[in-house]
């Protein structure tokens, strides 16, 4: 839709009309030819290099990322391959996108690289999209390149882009939503882009629910003049944006209901976040965030602290840009700020409700968002004051790299993976001592030992394995088709009476489905389960039991 078609459709008293001229309608992106492609390819090469180093050499990664790879693996290579094996706890897109890669990587015994490759792709794509968002804010070329480079090199962003985590994937879709929002209300494409971005974001992480609400509020705030005619048109455009995510949510609820007998299975399951042992409402007084539970002041202070540990420039920039937008009565920028803060606000609410772990990665949004608020200030302010302010924020952005590295090194509540990364950055000599607190390292250390014995046992008959606890073993085995795992459709019936259905059960010492069903099985409490092997060389204790048939 060109300006000549759009301007006459606006009511004469519309607040938007004075700002819509031919130049403003187009909002051209001032980027060089192939600039986005160059940023993407250079960033991808950088992140793929670190994906190989972290995953294959240093064994530094995240167990949640590895389990998403395992969920995709079951769809293709398990004894009972079916699409529902991808699971219904986490949103399906991160695992679903790994399916083609697993077909290529498994013959080389590199299935564990599927997740890191996907996160590297989306990390690189996010940087290219960040550059476009900054360009639409009319950030000078050298400044936006500098901001993109700082984001590229931030240690936490590097880790998330190279370790298979879903954060870079949802970030890409958030930036896609912002890109669509920036183009509004010029043509229908912008509304469609925004809606599709919201739908895909929900299929990556549940925080997207807050993003959906933030976008809805922003659109109502920005595009609701007094005219009744425009109100009707706004209604249609809101539907254009909100229908795709509404369908995504509805389909996910429906699939949970059809397959797992509850539309809210993903929040009610024993494996869901609500029942996690590392959140305040379940861990109790010993949890570092127990004092923040239902305490608004502690929650706010913790939120500001964690966001600052990721990017001080974001915290300072949000305050300054909010004041600038309010003083300037710039509703478009106020709406953009609402979209930006929606997900961190939801994360803060999780702290308040006692349902969030202490991991530093939950606050990573501050890293790229810092670049965006700097771009917003460039758009809203002018003169020497703007230049000094932006220079100061860029300085804080660079300083945040050191602050983040120090936090990972010093703070014991950032996660075992983050503590090891901080040690590698600041004091490599202490890194070996920190491996004992990193579950991912334990998994990678134990997987070959356990998989070799499981493959040997499975030659005699089916081995029953709890996929929720031992997914890393399944990924390492040469014959996953000889395992009966939690995701198999006949697992529950076999669990109720395993005799004659399986030959072995692999039981970890920690809480698992076998110990809950048969208390004391790990200690040999049942005469039909005979201990045949222990694993003294593993970091996580396991025992292999032979199941005596009837």
Tab-separated table of C-alpha atoms in Angstrom, residues 34-409:
chain	number	residue	atom	x	y	z
A	34	UNK	CA	24.359	-7.899	1.483
A	35	UNK	CA	25.044	-6.377	4.921
A	36	UNK	CA	22.639	-8.722	6.685
A	37	UNK	CA	24.060	-11.738	4.865
A	38	UNK	CA	27.616	-10.786	5.824
A	39	UNK	CA	26.654	-10.330	9.486
A	40	UNK	CA	24.822	-13.660	9.470
A	41	UNK	CA	27.615	-15.675	7.844
A	42	UNK	CA	30.406	-14.127	9.934
A	43	UNK	CA	28.447	-14.625	13.159
A	44	UNK	CA	27.482	-18.167	12.181
A	45	UNK	CA	31.105	-19.141	11.562
A	46	UNK	CA	32.080	-17.637	14.918
A	47	UNK	CA	29.338	-19.421	16.857
A	48	UNK	CA	29.819	-22.754	15.078
A	49	UNK	CA	33.497	-22.652	16.016
A	50	UNK	CA	32.608	-22.162	19.669
A	51	UNK	CA	29.867	-24.795	19.438
A	52	UNK	CA	32.482	-27.359	18.434
A	53	UNK	CA	34.935	-26.207	21.110
A	54	UNK	CA	32.392	-26.086	23.930
A	55	UNK	CA	30.507	-29.271	23.063
A	56	UNK	CA	33.173	-31.636	21.807
A	57	UNK	CA	36.334	-30.373	23.494
A	58	UNK	CA	35.412	-28.715	26.799
A	59	UNK	CA	32.169	-30.645	27.411
A	60	UNK	CA	30.572	-27.368	28.416
A	61	UNK	CA	26.867	-27.051	27.757
A	62	UNK	CA	23.436	-27.329	29.330
A	63	UNK	CA	21.412	-30.384	30.274
A	64	UNK	CA	18.101	-28.800	29.235
A	65	UNK	CA	19.467	-28.214	25.736
A	66	UNK	CA	20.698	-31.800	25.535
A	67	UNK	CA	17.306	-33.143	26.608
A	68	UNK	CA	15.613	-31.195	23.793
A	69	UNK	CA	17.946	-32.921	21.359
A	70	UNK	CA	17.039	-36.242	22.952
A	71	UNK	CA	13.318	-35.534	22.482
A	72	UNK	CA	13.904	-35.076	18.757
A	73	UNK	CA	16.100	-38.179	18.717
A	74	UNK	CA	13.268	-40.361	20.051
A	75	UNK	CA	11.044	-39.313	17.147
A	76	UNK	CA	13.479	-40.825	14.653
A	77	UNK	CA	15.565	-43.522	16.294
A	78	UNK	CA	13.733	-44.998	19.271
A	79	UNK	CA	12.130	-48.423	19.474
A	80	UNK	CA	8.716	-46.760	19.046
A	81	UNK	CA	9.314	-43.765	16.738
A	82	UNK	CA	6.379	-41.354	16.614
A	83	UNK	CA	6.004	-37.585	16.517
A	84	UNK	CA	4.434	-37.377	19.985
A	85	UNK	CA	7.720	-38.705	21.390
A	86	UNK	CA	8.965	-35.135	21.078
A	87	UNK	CA	7.247	-34.533	24.415
A	88	UNK	CA	4.673	-32.164	25.874
A	89	UNK	CA	6.547	-30.382	28.658
A	90	UNK	CA	8.532	-27.869	26.626
A	91	UNK	CA	7.249	-26.137	23.484
A	92	UNK	CA	8.048	-28.340	20.480
A	93	UNK	CA	9.801	-26.057	17.988
A	94	UNK	CA	13.398	-26.257	19.364
A	95	UNK	CA	13.297	-30.070	19.204
A	96	UNK	CA	11.322	-30.208	15.967
A	97	UNK	CA	13.895	-28.117	14.098
A	98	UNK	CA	16.648	-30.571	15.022
A	99	UNK	CA	15.027	-33.508	13.207
A	100	UNK	CA	16.706	-32.951	9.796
A	101	UNK	CA	20.094	-32.383	11.425
A	102	UNK	CA	19.847	-35.589	13.441
A	103	UNK	CA	19.393	-37.587	10.242
A	104	UNK	CA	22.668	-36.125	8.977
A	105	UNK	CA	24.655	-36.228	12.215
A	106	UNK	CA	23.777	-39.619	13.701
A	107	UNK	CA	25.871	-41.680	11.228
A	108	UNK	CA	28.902	-39.738	12.513
A	109	UNK	CA	27.900	-40.205	16.188
A	110	UNK	CA	27.470	-36.435	16.476
A	111	UNK	CA	23.794	-36.211	17.452
A	112	UNK	CA	24.724	-33.969	20.390
A	113	UNK	CA	25.765	-31.267	17.894
A	114	UNK	CA	22.234	-30.808	16.507
A	115	UNK	CA	21.181	-28.395	19.252
A	116	UNK	CA	24.340	-26.242	19.146
A	117	UNK	CA	24.073	-25.922	15.357
A	118	UNK	CA	20.460	-24.720	15.612
A	119	UNK	CA	21.273	-22.225	18.374
A	120	UNK	CA	24.250	-20.949	16.347
A	121	UNK	CA	22.000	-20.434	13.322
A	122	UNK	CA	19.485	-18.451	15.350
A	123	UNK	CA	22.188	-16.551	17.231
A	124	UNK	CA	23.625	-15.389	13.909
A	125	UNK	CA	20.170	-14.652	12.480
A	126	UNK	CA	19.326	-12.646	15.616
A	127	UNK	CA	22.360	-10.426	15.127
A	128	UNK	CA	21.405	-9.799	11.501
A	129	UNK	CA	17.863	-8.944	12.597
A	130	UNK	CA	19.172	-6.750	15.428
A	131	UNK	CA	21.122	-4.745	12.856
A	132	UNK	CA	17.936	-4.258	10.813
A	133	UNK	CA	15.939	-3.158	13.866
A	134	UNK	CA	18.671	-0.634	14.700
A	135	UNK	CA	18.680	0.575	11.095
A	136	UNK	CA	14.932	1.215	11.253
A	137	UNK	CA	15.615	3.308	14.340
A	138	UNK	CA	17.981	5.289	12.081
A	139	UNK	CA	20.985	4.450	14.224
A	140	UNK	CA	24.177	5.582	12.448
A	141	UNK	CA	25.931	2.813	10.577
A	142	UNK	CA	29.096	2.723	12.672
A	143	UNK	CA	27.134	2.823	15.923
A	144	UNK	CA	24.872	-0.072	14.996
A	145	UNK	CA	27.844	-2.125	13.803
A	146	UNK	CA	29.544	-1.450	17.123
A	147	UNK	CA	26.428	-2.445	19.071
A	148	UNK	CA	26.057	-5.609	16.999
A	149	UNK	CA	29.712	-6.496	17.579
A	150	UNK	CA	29.430	-5.991	21.352
A	151	UNK	CA	26.372	-8.244	21.415
A	152	UNK	CA	28.210	-10.816	19.308
A	153	UNK	CA	31.096	-10.969	21.791
A	154	UNK	CA	29.162	-10.896	25.052
A	155	UNK	CA	30.255	-14.142	26.796
A	156	UNK	CA	26.753	-15.114	27.855
A	157	UNK	CA	25.405	-14.538	24.365
A	158	UNK	CA	28.255	-16.584	22.889
A	159	UNK	CA	27.468	-19.456	25.244
A	160	UNK	CA	23.732	-19.394	24.523
A	161	UNK	CA	24.404	-19.277	20.778
A	162	UNK	CA	26.825	-22.205	20.902
A	163	UNK	CA	25.266	-24.574	23.446
A	164	UNK	CA	21.924	-25.565	21.929
A	165	UNK	CA	19.731	-23.411	24.168
A	166	UNK	CA	16.367	-22.061	22.973
A	167	UNK	CA	17.102	-18.460	24.028
A	168	UNK	CA	18.557	-17.372	20.688
A	169	UNK	CA	15.589	-18.891	18.876
A	170	UNK	CA	12.994	-16.931	20.830
A	171	UNK	CA	15.170	-13.817	20.566
A	172	UNK	CA	15.043	-14.056	16.775
A	173	UNK	CA	11.247	-14.196	16.822
A	174	UNK	CA	11.065	-11.304	19.308
A	175	UNK	CA	13.209	-9.221	16.960
A	176	UNK	CA	10.967	-10.304	14.085
A	177	UNK	CA	7.979	-9.014	16.064
A	178	UNK	CA	9.780	-5.718	16.684
A	179	UNK	CA	10.612	-5.454	12.987
A	180	UNK	CA	6.955	-5.906	12.109
A	181	UNK	CA	5.931	-3.412	14.788
A	182	UNK	CA	8.339	-0.813	13.397
A	183	UNK	CA	6.687	-1.029	9.969
A	184	UNK	CA	3.163	-0.503	11.289
A	185	UNK	CA	0.702	0.723	10.139
A	186	UNK	CA	2.083	0.820	6.590
A	187	UNK	CA	0.570	-2.093	4.672
A	188	UNK	CA	-0.701	-5.457	5.828
A	189	UNK	CA	2.673	-7.217	5.764
A	190	UNK	CA	3.770	-5.693	9.060
A	191	UNK	CA	0.758	-7.039	10.936
A	192	UNK	CA	1.240	-10.523	9.475
A	193	UNK	CA	4.958	-10.543	10.346
A	194	UNK	CA	4.166	-9.541	13.913
A	195	UNK	CA	1.478	-12.205	14.317
A	196	UNK	CA	3.585	-15.023	12.877
A	197	UNK	CA	6.530	-13.981	15.051
A	198	UNK	CA	4.355	-14.168	18.169
A	199	UNK	CA	3.015	-17.608	17.231
A	200	UNK	CA	6.479	-19.038	16.596
A	201	UNK	CA	7.832	-17.443	19.779
A	202	UNK	CA	5.197	-19.284	21.832
A	203	UNK	CA	6.247	-22.565	20.224
A	204	UNK	CA	9.786	-21.906	21.499
A	205	UNK	CA	9.298	-20.685	25.080
A	206	UNK	CA	6.280	-19.969	27.259
A	207	UNK	CA	7.562	-16.472	28.090
A	208	UNK	CA	6.054	-15.526	24.749
A	209	UNK	CA	2.675	-15.300	26.506
A	210	UNK	CA	3.938	-12.112	28.153
A	211	UNK	CA	5.238	-10.909	24.791
A	212	UNK	CA	1.796	-11.449	23.247
A	213	UNK	CA	0.203	-9.346	25.989
A	214	UNK	CA	2.877	-6.672	25.616
A	215	UNK	CA	2.288	-6.376	21.872
A	216	UNK	CA	-1.492	-6.186	22.332
A	217	UNK	CA	-1.195	-3.369	24.881
A	218	UNK	CA	1.348	-1.539	22.714
A	219	UNK	CA	-0.891	-1.671	19.641
A	220	UNK	CA	-3.919	-0.392	21.522
A	221	UNK	CA	-1.848	2.396	23.066
A	222	UNK	CA	-0.278	3.526	19.807
A	223	UNK	CA	-3.041	3.072	17.233
A	224	UNK	CA	-6.263	4.059	18.959
A	225	UNK	CA	-7.295	7.584	17.885
A	226	UNK	CA	-10.743	8.921	18.628
A	227	UNK	CA	-12.367	8.193	15.264
A	228	UNK	CA	-14.971	5.437	15.297
A	229	UNK	CA	-14.062	4.420	11.752
A	230	UNK	CA	-10.420	3.918	12.717
A	231	UNK	CA	-11.503	1.961	15.797
A	232	UNK	CA	-13.177	-0.636	13.579
A	233	UNK	CA	-10.073	-0.871	11.422
A	234	UNK	CA	-7.890	-1.208	14.506
A	235	UNK	CA	-10.052	-4.100	15.648
A	236	UNK	CA	-9.329	-5.947	12.426
A	237	UNK	CA	-5.623	-5.297	12.643
A	238	UNK	CA	-5.485	-6.484	16.238
A	239	UNK	CA	-7.127	-9.681	15.075
A	240	UNK	CA	-4.511	-9.995	12.329
A	241	UNK	CA	-1.758	-9.840	14.952
A	242	UNK	CA	-3.410	-11.870	17.709
A	243	UNK	CA	-5.028	-14.698	15.735
A	244	UNK	CA	-1.764	-16.536	14.820
A	245	UNK	CA	-0.530	-16.783	18.441
A	246	UNK	CA	-4.070	-17.613	19.597
A	247	UNK	CA	-4.109	-20.544	17.183
A	248	UNK	CA	-0.637	-21.638	18.320
A	249	UNK	CA	-1.725	-21.656	21.967
A	250	UNK	CA	-5.021	-23.396	21.161
A	251	UNK	CA	-3.339	-26.121	19.097
A	252	UNK	CA	-0.777	-26.782	21.840
A	253	UNK	CA	-3.547	-27.050	24.452
A	254	UNK	CA	-5.522	-29.349	22.169
A	255	UNK	CA	-2.539	-31.649	21.538
A	256	UNK	CA	-1.811	-31.841	25.270
A	257	UNK	CA	-5.449	-32.752	25.856
A	258	UNK	CA	-5.623	-35.361	23.086
A	259	UNK	CA	-2.315	-37.101	23.809
A	260	UNK	CA	-1.773	-36.526	27.549
A	261	UNK	CA	-5.447	-36.261	28.655
A	262	UNK	CA	-5.019	-32.741	30.040
A	263	UNK	CA	-4.836	-29.448	28.123
A	264	UNK	CA	-2.576	-28.097	30.879
A	265	UNK	CA	-0.297	-31.122	31.073
A	266	UNK	CA	2.718	-28.955	30.256
A	267	UNK	CA	2.200	-26.957	33.472
A	268	UNK	CA	0.799	-29.717	35.693
A	269	UNK	CA	3.098	-32.640	34.892
A	270	UNK	CA	5.536	-33.897	37.509
A	271	UNK	CA	8.302	-32.835	35.110
A	272	UNK	CA	6.962	-29.310	34.533
A	273	UNK	CA	8.501	-26.148	35.937
A	274	UNK	CA	5.769	-25.917	38.582
A	275	UNK	CA	7.030	-29.154	40.135
A	276	UNK	CA	10.750	-28.476	39.742
A	277	UNK	CA	12.915	-28.941	42.816
A	278	UNK	CA	15.078	-25.887	42.100
A	279	UNK	CA	12.408	-23.200	42.614
A	280	UNK	CA	11.633	-21.361	45.848
A	281	UNK	CA	8.072	-22.544	46.454
A	282	UNK	CA	9.208	-26.188	46.304
A	283	UNK	CA	12.679	-25.915	47.849
A	284	UNK	CA	11.636	-23.798	50.833
A	285	UNK	CA	13.874	-21.738	53.111
A	286	UNK	CA	17.096	-23.106	51.671
A	287	UNK	CA	16.396	-21.585	48.263
A	288	UNK	CA	18.284	-18.322	47.480
A	289	UNK	CA	15.062	-16.714	46.204
A	290	UNK	CA	12.828	-17.751	49.084
A	291	UNK	CA	12.789	-14.188	50.454
A	292	UNK	CA	11.586	-12.896	47.076
A	293	UNK	CA	8.552	-15.173	47.142
A	294	UNK	CA	5.540	-12.819	47.412
A	295	UNK	CA	7.899	-9.949	48.313
A	296	UNK	CA	7.651	-7.193	45.704
A	297	UNK	CA	10.636	-5.183	46.945
A	298	UNK	CA	13.026	-8.142	47.063
A	299	UNK	CA	11.749	-9.236	43.653
A	300	UNK	CA	12.400	-5.818	42.122
A	301	UNK	CA	15.878	-5.545	43.624
A	302	UNK	CA	16.771	-9.047	42.431
A	303	UNK	CA	15.405	-8.281	38.956
A	304	UNK	CA	17.465	-5.102	38.637
A	305	UNK	CA	20.543	-6.920	39.919
A	306	UNK	CA	20.267	-9.812	37.471
A	307	UNK	CA	19.498	-7.564	34.496
A	308	UNK	CA	22.462	-5.344	35.409
A	309	UNK	CA	24.726	-8.377	35.649
A	310	UNK	CA	23.841	-9.121	32.049
A	311	UNK	CA	23.798	-5.570	30.694
A	312	UNK	CA	23.903	-2.396	32.781
A	313	UNK	CA	23.197	-0.348	29.659
A	314	UNK	CA	19.758	-1.924	29.311
A	315	UNK	CA	18.680	-1.008	32.836
A	316	UNK	CA	19.934	2.570	32.516
A	317	UNK	CA	18.713	2.869	28.933
A	318	UNK	CA	15.157	1.781	29.763
A	319	UNK	CA	14.880	4.508	32.400
A	320	UNK	CA	16.242	7.254	30.137
A	321	UNK	CA	14.355	6.188	27.009
A	322	UNK	CA	11.102	5.908	28.985
A	323	UNK	CA	11.495	9.472	30.224
A	324	UNK	CA	12.389	10.685	26.732
A	325	UNK	CA	9.391	8.940	25.159
A	326	UNK	CA	6.977	10.268	27.797
A	327	UNK	CA	8.284	13.835	27.538
A	328	UNK	CA	8.122	13.643	23.734
A	329	UNK	CA	4.699	11.919	23.899
A	330	UNK	CA	6.066	9.390	21.449
A	331	UNK	CA	3.526	6.612	21.706
A	332	UNK	CA	5.311	4.445	19.139
A	333	UNK	CA	8.439	4.343	21.314
A	334	UNK	CA	6.435	3.814	24.500
A	335	UNK	CA	4.818	0.836	22.807
A	336	UNK	CA	8.214	-0.508	21.771
A	337	UNK	CA	9.419	-0.247	25.365
A	338	UNK	CA	6.340	-2.154	26.529
A	339	UNK	CA	7.202	-4.949	24.114
A	340	UNK	CA	10.820	-5.013	25.290
A	341	UNK	CA	10.071	-5.141	29.010
A	342	UNK	CA	7.192	-7.633	28.753
A	343	UNK	CA	9.353	-10.766	28.932
A	344	UNK	CA	11.723	-9.509	31.687
A	345	UNK	CA	8.606	-8.440	33.609
A	346	UNK	CA	7.219	-11.959	33.268
A	347	UNK	CA	10.537	-13.362	34.495
A	348	UNK	CA	10.312	-11.032	37.497
A	349	UNK	CA	6.782	-12.291	38.149
A	350	UNK	CA	8.153	-15.839	38.211
A	351	UNK	CA	10.590	-14.725	40.916
A	352	UNK	CA	7.714	-13.152	42.851
A	353	UNK	CA	5.601	-16.311	42.548
A	354	UNK	CA	8.475	-18.554	43.663
A	355	UNK	CA	8.605	-20.437	40.361
A	356	UNK	CA	11.996	-19.467	38.927
A	357	UNK	CA	15.425	-20.980	39.414
A	358	UNK	CA	18.435	-18.746	39.997
A	359	UNK	CA	20.156	-19.345	36.651
A	360	UNK	CA	21.687	-16.247	35.076
A	361	UNK	CA	20.623	-17.212	31.553
A	362	UNK	CA	16.970	-16.400	32.302
A	363	UNK	CA	17.922	-12.714	32.150
A	364	UNK	CA	19.862	-12.795	28.881
A	365	UNK	CA	17.308	-10.525	27.158
A	366	UNK	CA	19.114	-7.535	28.642
A	367	UNK	CA	22.086	-8.208	26.337
A	368	UNK	CA	20.489	-7.473	22.931
A	369	UNK	CA	17.841	-5.186	24.419
A	370	UNK	CA	20.604	-2.844	25.561
A	371	UNK	CA	21.520	-2.226	21.936
A	372	UNK	CA	17.887	-1.534	21.050
A	373	UNK	CA	17.284	1.062	23.781
A	374	UNK	CA	20.458	2.855	22.675
A	375	UNK	CA	19.032	2.911	19.144
A	376	UNK	CA	15.742	4.250	20.490
A	377	UNK	CA	17.551	7.120	22.199
A	378	UNK	CA	19.250	7.954	18.910
A	379	UNK	CA	15.824	8.129	17.304
A	380	UNK	CA	14.221	10.306	19.986
A	381	UNK	CA	17.008	12.686	21.038
A	382	UNK	CA	19.251	15.149	19.265
A	383	UNK	CA	22.378	17.180	19.772
A	384	UNK	CA	25.386	16.884	22.013
A	385	UNK	CA	23.419	15.595	25.004
A	386	UNK	CA	22.298	12.611	22.964
A	387	UNK	CA	25.826	11.843	21.796
A	388	UNK	CA	27.213	11.999	25.331
A	389	UNK	CA	24.405	9.847	26.683
A	390	UNK	CA	24.784	7.231	23.957
A	391	UNK	CA	28.552	7.153	24.409
A	392	UNK	CA	28.066	6.581	28.127
A	393	UNK	CA	25.592	3.755	27.531
A	394	UNK	CA	27.917	2.101	25.030
A	395	UNK	CA	30.651	2.298	27.649
A	396	UNK	CA	28.323	0.561	30.124
A	397	UNK	CA	27.537	-2.028	27.463
A	398	UNK	CA	31.224	-2.879	27.088
A	399	UNK	CA	31.681	-2.871	30.865
A	400	UNK	CA	28.832	-5.381	31.126
A	401	UNK	CA	30.989	-7.988	29.402
A	402	UNK	CA	33.367	-7.879	32.362
A	403	UNK	CA	30.537	-7.688	34.895
A	404	UNK	CA	28.841	-10.721	33.370
A	405	UNK	CA	32.069	-12.733	33.308
A	406	UNK	CA	32.799	-11.839	36.936
A	407	UNK	CA	29.235	-12.752	37.965
A	408	UNK	CA	29.528	-16.163	36.332
A	409	UNK	CA	32.847	-16.726	38.069
